Amino acid sequence: MSNSSLPAAPKGRTTPMKLLKLLLILVGLAAIGVGIYFLVRTTWDMRQVMGYVNANKSNEIASPMPLIYITSALAAVGGLVLGAGLAMPRRTAKAISEGVALDGYTEATRAKAAEKEREQQIRDAEKRERALAKEIEQDRAREEREAQRAREEAERSSE
């Protein structure tokens, strides 16, 4: 059976687990974005440091290593948080135990929809049979009238 006979799936209730999953995904994406920003910034700073070192003016240059450590930590934490958010289940334990599919319907709901569709098909078939029987009856009546007319004409022509 196709799902076309089912109405639109009801929106699921927002649970704390769904909110936590969304929050972890957003925080993970933000941390990765900030990590990329710092990585690009550090790359530019390293070009400047290398320019000063090559020009023998390295007396007042701060070490970029703390920024590199922060960048690495942010990228690692962002990846972990994003991975945790993406790995969380889409359905709650209650939905899984009740047999709710990802589209929001339980197997019982699907069975009821299938039963209604079967009943409608049976009703449609019965209507077609009644219409066909009525058409056959009309054809027989027409043939009988034509036969009666033919007999009457034969009797008239024989007299």
mmCIF file with all atom_site columns, C-alpha atoms in Angstrom:
data_model
loop_
_atom_site.group_PDB
_atom_site.id
_atom_site.type_symbol
_atom_site.label_atom_id
_atom_site.label_alt_id
_atom_site.label_comp_id
_atom_site.label_asym_id
_atom_site.label_entity_id
_atom_site.label_seq_id
_atom_site.pdbx_PDB_ins_code
_atom_site.Cartn_x
_atom_site.Cartn_y
_atom_site.Cartn_z
_atom_site.occupancy
_atom_site.B_iso_or_equiv
_atom_site.pdbx_formal_charge
_atom_site.auth_seq_id
_atom_site.auth_comp_id
_atom_site.auth_asym_id
_atom_site.auth_atom_id
_atom_site.pdbx_PDB_model_num
ATOM 1   C CA . MET A 1 1   ? 0.000   0.000   0.000   1.00 0.00 ? 1   MET A CA 1
ATOM 2   C CA . SER A 1 2   ? 1.274   3.454   -0.778  1.00 0.00 ? 2   SER A CA 1
ATOM 3   C CA . ASN A 1 3   ? 1.395   6.134   1.874   1.00 0.00 ? 3   ASN A CA 1
ATOM 4   C CA . SER A 1 4   ? -0.672  8.442   -0.344  1.00 0.00 ? 4   SER A CA 1
ATOM 5   C CA . SER A 1 5   ? -3.869  7.478   1.486   1.00 0.00 ? 5   SER A CA 1
ATOM 6   C CA . LEU A 1 6   ? -2.471  8.664   4.805   1.00 0.00 ? 6   LEU A CA 1
ATOM 7   C CA . PRO A 1 7   ? -2.925  12.317  5.780   1.00 0.00 ? 7   PRO A CA 1
ATOM 8   C CA . ALA A 1 8   ? 0.079   14.481  6.572   1.00 0.00 ? 8   ALA A CA 1
ATOM 9   C CA . ALA A 1 9   ? 2.026   13.173  9.549   1.00 0.00 ? 9   ALA A CA 1
ATOM 10  C CA . PRO A 1 10  ? 1.476   15.036  12.793  1.00 0.00 ? 10  PRO A CA 1
ATOM 11  C CA . LYS A 1 11  ? 4.401   17.073  14.028  1.00 0.00 ? 11  LYS A CA 1
ATOM 12  C CA . GLY A 1 12  ? 6.196   15.380  16.882  1.00 0.00 ? 12  GLY A CA 1
ATOM 13  C CA . ARG A 1 13  ? 6.292   16.873  20.327  1.00 0.00 ? 13  ARG A CA 1
ATOM 14  C CA . THR A 1 14  ? 9.495   18.745  21.086  1.00 0.00 ? 14  THR A CA 1
ATOM 15  C CA . THR A 1 15  ? 11.171  16.782  23.833  1.00 0.00 ? 15  THR A CA 1
ATOM 16  C CA . PRO A 1 16  ? 14.204  17.752  25.924  1.00 0.00 ? 16  PRO A CA 1
ATOM 17  C CA . MET A 1 17  ? 16.227  15.119  24.064  1.00 0.00 ? 17  MET A CA 1
ATOM 18  C CA . LYS A 1 18  ? 15.385  16.680  20.703  1.00 0.00 ? 18  LYS A CA 1
ATOM 19  C CA . LEU A 1 19  ? 16.307  20.108  22.048  1.00 0.00 ? 19  LEU A CA 1
ATOM 20  C CA . LEU A 1 20  ? 19.600  18.753  23.397  1.00 0.00 ? 20  LEU A CA 1
ATOM 21  C CA . LYS A 1 21  ? 20.382  17.195  20.037  1.00 0.00 ? 21  LYS A CA 1
ATOM 22  C CA . LEU A 1 22  ? 19.690  20.469  18.231  1.00 0.00 ? 22  LEU A CA 1
ATOM 23  C CA . LEU A 1 23  ? 21.723  22.417  20.780  1.00 0.00 ? 23  LEU A CA 1
ATOM 24  C CA . LEU A 1 24  ? 24.693  20.054  20.442  1.00 0.00 ? 24  LEU A CA 1
ATOM 25  C CA . ILE A 1 25  ? 24.589  20.303  16.656  1.00 0.00 ? 25  ILE A CA 1
ATOM 26  C CA . LEU A 1 26  ? 24.454  24.110  16.757  1.00 0.00 ? 26  LEU A CA 1
ATOM 27  C CA . VAL A 1 27  ? 27.225  24.398  19.371  1.00 0.00 ? 27  VAL A CA 1
ATOM 28  C CA . GLY A 1 28  ? 29.364  21.943  17.421  1.00 0.00 ? 28  GLY A CA 1
ATOM 29  C CA . LEU A 1 29  ? 28.909  23.866  14.183  1.00 0.00 ? 29  LEU A CA 1
ATOM 30  C CA . ALA A 1 30  ? 29.661  27.153  15.949  1.00 0.00 ? 30  ALA A CA 1
ATOM 31  C CA . ALA A 1 31  ? 32.820  25.720  17.544  1.00 0.00 ? 31  ALA A CA 1
ATOM 32  C CA . ILE A 1 32  ? 34.019  24.369  14.219  1.00 0.00 ? 32  ILE A CA 1
ATOM 33  C CA . GLY A 1 33  ? 33.323  27.757  12.599  1.00 0.00 ? 33  GLY A CA 1
ATOM 34  C CA . VAL A 1 34  ? 35.260  29.608  15.297  1.00 0.00 ? 34  VAL A CA 1
ATOM 35  C CA . GLY A 1 35  ? 38.064  27.053  15.012  1.00 0.00 ? 35  GLY A CA 1
ATOM 36  C CA . ILE A 1 36  ? 38.273  27.655  11.261  1.00 0.00 ? 36  ILE A CA 1
ATOM 37  C CA . TYR A 1 37  ? 38.341  31.414  11.868  1.00 0.00 ? 37  TYR A CA 1
ATOM 38  C CA . PHE A 1 38  ? 41.209  31.096  14.353  1.00 0.00 ? 38  PHE A CA 1
ATOM 39  C CA . LEU A 1 39  ? 43.055  28.727  12.030  1.00 0.00 ? 39  LEU A CA 1
ATOM 40  C CA . VAL A 1 40  ? 42.907  31.253  9.198   1.00 0.00 ? 40  VAL A CA 1
ATOM 41  C CA . ARG A 1 41  ? 43.894  34.063  11.575  1.00 0.00 ? 41  ARG A CA 1
ATOM 42  C CA . THR A 1 42  ? 46.826  32.054  12.901  1.00 0.00 ? 42  THR A CA 1
ATOM 43  C CA . THR A 1 43  ? 47.946  31.297  9.376   1.00 0.00 ? 43  THR A CA 1
ATOM 44  C CA . TRP A 1 44  ? 48.025  35.022  8.622   1.00 0.00 ? 44  TRP A CA 1
ATOM 45  C CA . ASP A 1 45  ? 49.861  35.707  11.909  1.00 0.00 ? 45  ASP A CA 1
ATOM 46  C CA . MET A 1 46  ? 52.444  33.037  11.089  1.00 0.00 ? 46  MET A CA 1
ATOM 47  C CA . ARG A 1 47  ? 53.121  34.724  7.745   1.00 0.00 ? 47  ARG A CA 1
ATOM 48  C CA . GLN A 1 48  ? 53.803  37.945  9.632   1.00 0.00 ? 48  GLN A CA 1
ATOM 49  C CA . VAL A 1 49  ? 56.004  36.167  12.191  1.00 0.00 ? 49  VAL A CA 1
ATOM 50  C CA . MET A 1 50  ? 57.989  34.503  9.449   1.00 0.00 ? 50  MET A CA 1
ATOM 51  C CA . GLY A 1 51  ? 58.411  37.884  7.752   1.00 0.00 ? 51  GLY A CA 1
ATOM 52  C CA . TYR A 1 52  ? 59.799  39.425  10.959  1.00 0.00 ? 52  TYR A CA 1
ATOM 53  C CA . VAL A 1 53  ? 62.070  36.459  11.624  1.00 0.00 ? 53  VAL A CA 1
ATOM 54  C CA . ASN A 1 54  ? 63.458  36.589  8.131   1.00 0.00 ? 54  ASN A CA 1
ATOM 55  C CA . ALA A 1 55  ? 64.119  40.315  8.517   1.00 0.00 ? 55  ALA A CA 1
ATOM 56  C CA . ASN A 1 56  ? 65.898  39.801  11.888  1.00 0.00 ? 56  ASN A CA 1
ATOM 57  C CA . LYS A 1 57  ? 63.289  41.873  13.753  1.00 0.00 ? 57  LYS A CA 1
ATOM 58  C CA . SER A 1 58  ? 62.050  39.131  16.029  1.00 0.00 ? 58  SER A CA 1
ATOM 59  C CA . ASN A 1 59  ? 62.580  40.983  19.351  1.00 0.00 ? 59  ASN A CA 1
ATOM 60  C CA . GLU A 1 60  ? 58.968  41.993  20.105  1.00 0.00 ? 60  GLU A CA 1
ATOM 61  C CA . ILE A 1 61  ? 56.919  39.215  18.472  1.00 0.00 ? 61  ILE A CA 1
ATOM 62  C CA . ALA A 1 62  ? 54.527  37.247  20.672  1.00 0.00 ? 62  ALA A CA 1
ATOM 63  C CA . SER A 1 63  ? 54.480  33.510  20.238  1.00 0.00 ? 63  SER A CA 1
ATOM 64  C CA . PRO A 1 64  ? 51.456  32.292  18.245  1.00 0.00 ? 64  PRO A CA 1
ATOM 65  C CA . MET A 1 65  ? 51.520  28.907  20.002  1.00 0.00 ? 65  MET A CA 1
ATOM 66  C CA . PRO A 1 66  ? 48.706  29.674  22.536  1.00 0.00 ? 66  PRO A CA 1
ATOM 67  C CA . LEU A 1 67  ? 46.437  30.601  19.637  1.00 0.00 ? 67  LEU A CA 1
ATOM 68  C CA . ILE A 1 68  ? 47.382  27.398  17.840  1.00 0.00 ? 68  ILE A CA 1
ATOM 69  C CA . TYR A 1 69  ? 46.531  25.398  20.989  1.00 0.00 ? 69  TYR A CA 1
ATOM 70  C CA . ILE A 1 70  ? 43.166  27.176  21.299  1.00 0.00 ? 70  ILE A CA 1
ATOM 71  C CA . THR A 1 71  ? 42.420  26.511  17.624  1.00 0.00 ? 71  THR A CA 1
ATOM 72  C CA . SER A 1 72  ? 43.223  22.836  17.972  1.00 0.00 ? 72  SER A CA 1
ATOM 73  C CA . ALA A 1 73  ? 41.149  22.491  21.141  1.00 0.00 ? 73  ALA A CA 1
ATOM 74  C CA . LEU A 1 74  ? 38.154  24.291  19.606  1.00 0.00 ? 74  LEU A CA 1
ATOM 75  C CA . ALA A 1 75  ? 38.296  22.146  16.492  1.00 0.00 ? 75  ALA A CA 1
ATOM 76  C CA . ALA A 1 76  ? 38.508  18.954  18.566  1.00 0.00 ? 76  ALA A CA 1
ATOM 77  C CA . VAL A 1 77  ? 35.688  19.953  20.941  1.00 0.00 ? 77  VAL A CA 1
ATOM 78  C CA . GLY A 1 78  ? 33.556  21.182  18.039  1.00 0.00 ? 78  GLY A CA 1
ATOM 79  C CA . GLY A 1 79  ? 34.009  17.906  16.208  1.00 0.00 ? 79  GLY A CA 1
ATOM 80  C CA . LEU A 1 80  ? 33.127  15.890  19.314  1.00 0.00 ? 80  LEU A CA 1
ATOM 81  C CA . VAL A 1 81  ? 30.037  17.955  20.109  1.00 0.00 ? 81  VAL A CA 1
ATOM 82  C CA . LEU A 1 82  ? 28.850  17.899  16.502  1.00 0.00 ? 82  LEU A CA 1
ATOM 83  C CA . GLY A 1 83  ? 29.406  14.146  16.341  1.00 0.00 ? 83  GLY A CA 1
ATOM 84  C CA . ALA A 1 84  ? 27.475  13.636  19.591  1.00 0.00 ? 84  ALA A CA 1
ATOM 85  C CA . GLY A 1 85  ? 24.603  15.752  18.298  1.00 0.00 ? 85  GLY A CA 1
ATOM 86  C CA . LEU A 1 86  ? 24.430  13.925  14.994  1.00 0.00 ? 86  LEU A CA 1
ATOM 87  C CA . ALA A 1 87  ? 24.700  10.522  16.659  1.00 0.00 ? 87  ALA A CA 1
ATOM 88  C CA . MET A 1 88  ? 21.713  11.077  18.953  1.00 0.00 ? 88  MET A CA 1
ATOM 89  C CA . PRO A 1 89  ? 18.584  9.171   17.883  1.00 0.00 ? 89  PRO A CA 1
ATOM 90  C CA . ARG A 1 90  ? 15.904  10.956  15.896  1.00 0.00 ? 90  ARG A CA 1
ATOM 91  C CA . ARG A 1 91  ? 13.146  9.181   17.799  1.00 0.00 ? 91  ARG A CA 1
ATOM 92  C CA . THR A 1 92  ? 12.644  9.004   21.532  1.00 0.00 ? 92  THR A CA 1
ATOM 93  C CA . ALA A 1 93  ? 12.577  5.734   23.434  1.00 0.00 ? 93  ALA A CA 1
ATOM 94  C CA . LYS A 1 94  ? 8.819   6.128   23.913  1.00 0.00 ? 94  LYS A CA 1
ATOM 95  C CA . ALA A 1 95  ? 8.252   6.556   20.172  1.00 0.00 ? 95  ALA A CA 1
ATOM 96  C CA . ILE A 1 96  ? 10.372  3.511   19.437  1.00 0.00 ? 96  ILE A CA 1
ATOM 97  C CA . SER A 1 97  ? 8.534   1.393   22.018  1.00 0.00 ? 97  SER A CA 1
ATOM 98  C CA . GLU A 1 98  ? 5.155   2.510   20.623  1.00 0.00 ? 98  GLU A CA 1
ATOM 99  C CA . GLY A 1 99  ? 6.258   1.571   17.115  1.00 0.00 ? 99  GLY A CA 1
ATOM 100 C CA . VAL A 1 100 ? 6.094   5.073   15.684  1.00 0.00 ? 100 VAL A CA 1
ATOM 101 C CA . ALA A 1 101 ? 7.866   5.178   12.346  1.00 0.00 ? 101 ALA A CA 1
ATOM 102 C CA . LEU A 1 102 ? 10.029  8.090   11.260  1.00 0.00 ? 102 LEU A CA 1
ATOM 103 C CA . ASP A 1 103 ? 7.073   9.605   9.378   1.00 0.00 ? 103 ASP A CA 1
ATOM 104 C CA . GLY A 1 104 ? 5.003   9.790   12.589  1.00 0.00 ? 104 GLY A CA 1
ATOM 105 C CA . TYR A 1 105 ? 2.645   6.844   12.094  1.00 0.00 ? 105 TYR A CA 1
ATOM 106 C CA . THR A 1 106 ? 2.296   3.686   14.170  1.00 0.00 ? 106 THR A CA 1
ATOM 107 C CA . GLU A 1 107 ? 1.759   0.295   12.608  1.00 0.00 ? 107 GLU A CA 1
ATOM 108 C CA . ALA A 1 108 ? -1.793  0.313   13.996  1.00 0.00 ? 108 ALA A CA 1
ATOM 109 C CA . THR A 1 109 ? -2.472  3.590   12.164  1.00 0.00 ? 109 THR A CA 1
ATOM 110 C CA . ARG A 1 110 ? -1.079  2.128   8.959   1.00 0.00 ? 110 ARG A CA 1
ATOM 111 C CA . ALA A 1 111 ? -3.241  -1.002  9.387   1.00 0.00 ? 111 ALA A CA 1
ATOM 112 C CA . LYS A 1 112 ? -6.376  1.123   9.910   1.00 0.00 ? 112 LYS A CA 1
ATOM 113 C CA . ALA A 1 113 ? -5.587  3.178   6.818   1.00 0.00 ? 113 ALA A CA 1
ATOM 114 C CA . ALA A 1 114 ? -5.022  -0.002  4.788   1.00 0.00 ? 114 ALA A CA 1
ATOM 115 C CA . GLU A 1 115 ? -8.314  -1.458  6.049   1.00 0.00 ? 115 GLU A CA 1
ATOM 116 C CA . LYS A 1 116 ? -10.198 1.722   5.095   1.00 0.00 ? 116 LYS A CA 1
ATOM 117 C CA . GLU A 1 117 ? -8.632  1.637   1.651   1.00 0.00 ? 117 GLU A CA 1
ATOM 118 C CA . ARG A 1 118 ? -9.614  -2.035  1.193   1.00 0.00 ? 118 ARG A CA 1
ATOM 119 C CA . GLU A 1 119 ? -13.184 -1.288  2.298   1.00 0.00 ? 119 GLU A CA 1
ATOM 120 C CA . GLN A 1 120 ? -13.379 1.600   -0.182  1.00 0.00 ? 120 GLN A CA 1
ATOM 121 C CA . GLN A 1 121 ? -12.112 -0.664  -2.967  1.00 0.00 ? 121 GLN A CA 1
ATOM 122 C CA . ILE A 1 122 ? -14.790 -3.257  -2.095  1.00 0.00 ? 122 ILE A CA 1
ATOM 123 C CA . ARG A 1 123 ? -17.508 -0.563  -2.131  1.00 0.00 ? 123 ARG A CA 1
ATOM 124 C CA . ASP A 1 124 ? -16.253 0.716   -5.488  1.00 0.00 ? 124 ASP A CA 1
ATOM 125 C CA . ALA A 1 125 ? -16.265 -2.813  -6.928  1.00 0.00 ? 125 ALA A CA 1
ATOM 126 C CA . GLU A 1 126 ? -19.843 -3.350  -5.688  1.00 0.00 ? 126 GLU A CA 1
ATOM 127 C CA . LYS A 1 127 ? -20.934 -0.074  -7.314  1.00 0.00 ? 127 LYS A CA 1
ATOM 128 C CA . ARG A 1 128 ? -19.360 -1.143  -10.596 1.00 0.00 ? 128 ARG A CA 1
ATOM 129 C CA . GLU A 1 129 ? -21.099 -4.526  -10.400 1.00 0.00 ? 129 GLU A CA 1
ATOM 130 C CA . ARG A 1 130 ? -24.482 -2.874  -9.717  1.00 0.00 ? 130 ARG A CA 1
ATOM 131 C CA . ALA A 1 131 ? -23.973 -0.440  -12.594 1.00 0.00 ? 131 ALA A CA 1
ATOM 132 C CA . LEU A 1 132 ? -23.011 -3.312  -14.911 1.00 0.00 ? 132 LEU A CA 1
ATOM 133 C CA . ALA A 1 133 ? -26.043 -5.374  -13.808 1.00 0.00 ? 133 ALA A CA 1
ATOM 134 C CA . LYS A 1 134 ? -28.331 -2.387  -14.402 1.00 0.00 ? 134 LYS A CA 1
ATOM 135 C CA . GLU A 1 135 ? -26.819 -1.863  -17.848 1.00 0.00 ? 135 GLU A CA 1
ATOM 136 C CA . ILE A 1 136 ? -27.309 -5.557  -18.688 1.00 0.00 ? 136 ILE A CA 1
ATOM 137 C CA . GLU A 1 137 ? -30.925 -5.365  -17.484 1.00 0.00 ? 137 GLU A CA 1
ATOM 138 C CA . GLN A 1 138 ? -31.540 -2.286  -19.649 1.00 0.00 ? 138 GLN A CA 1
ATOM 139 C CA . ASP A 1 139 ? -30.006 -4.075  -22.649 1.00 0.00 ? 139 ASP A CA 1
ATOM 140 C CA . ARG A 1 140 ? -32.296 -7.079  -22.087 1.00 0.00 ? 140 ARG A CA 1
ATOM 141 C CA . ALA A 1 141 ? -35.343 -4.854  -21.758 1.00 0.00 ? 141 ALA A CA 1
ATOM 142 C CA . ARG A 1 142 ? -34.386 -3.011  -24.971 1.00 0.00 ? 142 ARG A CA 1
ATOM 143 C CA . GLU A 1 143 ? -33.902 -6.334  -26.790 1.00 0.00 ? 143 GLU A CA 1
ATOM 144 C CA . GLU A 1 144 ? -37.277 -7.581  -25.548 1.00 0.00 ? 144 GLU A CA 1
ATOM 145 C CA . ARG A 1 145 ? -38.983 -4.381  -26.726 1.00 0.00 ? 145 ARG A CA 1
ATOM 146 C CA . GLU A 1 146 ? -37.295 -4.693  -30.108 1.00 0.00 ? 146 GLU A CA 1
ATOM 147 C CA . ALA A 1 147 ? -38.311 -8.356  -30.324 1.00 0.00 ? 147 ALA A CA 1
ATOM 148 C CA . GLN A 1 148 ? -41.881 -7.441  -29.362 1.00 0.00 ? 148 GLN A CA 1
ATOM 149 C CA . ARG A 1 149 ? -41.954 -4.737  -32.042 1.00 0.00 ? 149 ARG A CA 1
ATOM 150 C CA . ALA A 1 150 ? -40.562 -7.192  -34.581 1.00 0.00 ? 150 ALA A CA 1
ATOM 151 C CA . ARG A 1 151 ? -43.272 -9.745  -33.668 1.00 0.00 ? 151 ARG A CA 1
ATOM 152 C CA . GLU A 1 152 ? -45.992 -7.076  -33.894 1.00 0.00 ? 152 GLU A CA 1
ATOM 153 C CA . GLU A 1 153 ? -44.696 -5.978  -37.275 1.00 0.00 ? 153 GLU A CA 1
ATOM 154 C CA . ALA A 1 154 ? -44.567 -9.601  -38.423 1.00 0.00 ? 154 ALA A CA 1
ATOM 155 C CA . GLU A 1 155 ? -48.172 -10.130 -37.312 1.00 0.00 ? 155 GLU A CA 1
ATOM 156 C CA . ARG A 1 156 ? -49.266 -6.919  -39.060 1.00 0.00 ? 156 ARG A CA 1
ATOM 157 C CA . SER A 1 157 ? -47.474 -7.828  -42.266 1.00 0.00 ? 157 SER A CA 1
ATOM 158 C CA . SER A 1 158 ? -48.919 -11.372 -42.220 1.00 0.00 ? 158 SER A CA 1
ATOM 159 C CA . GLU A 1 159 ? -52.499 -10.083 -41.872 1.00 0.00 ? 159 GLU A CA 1
#
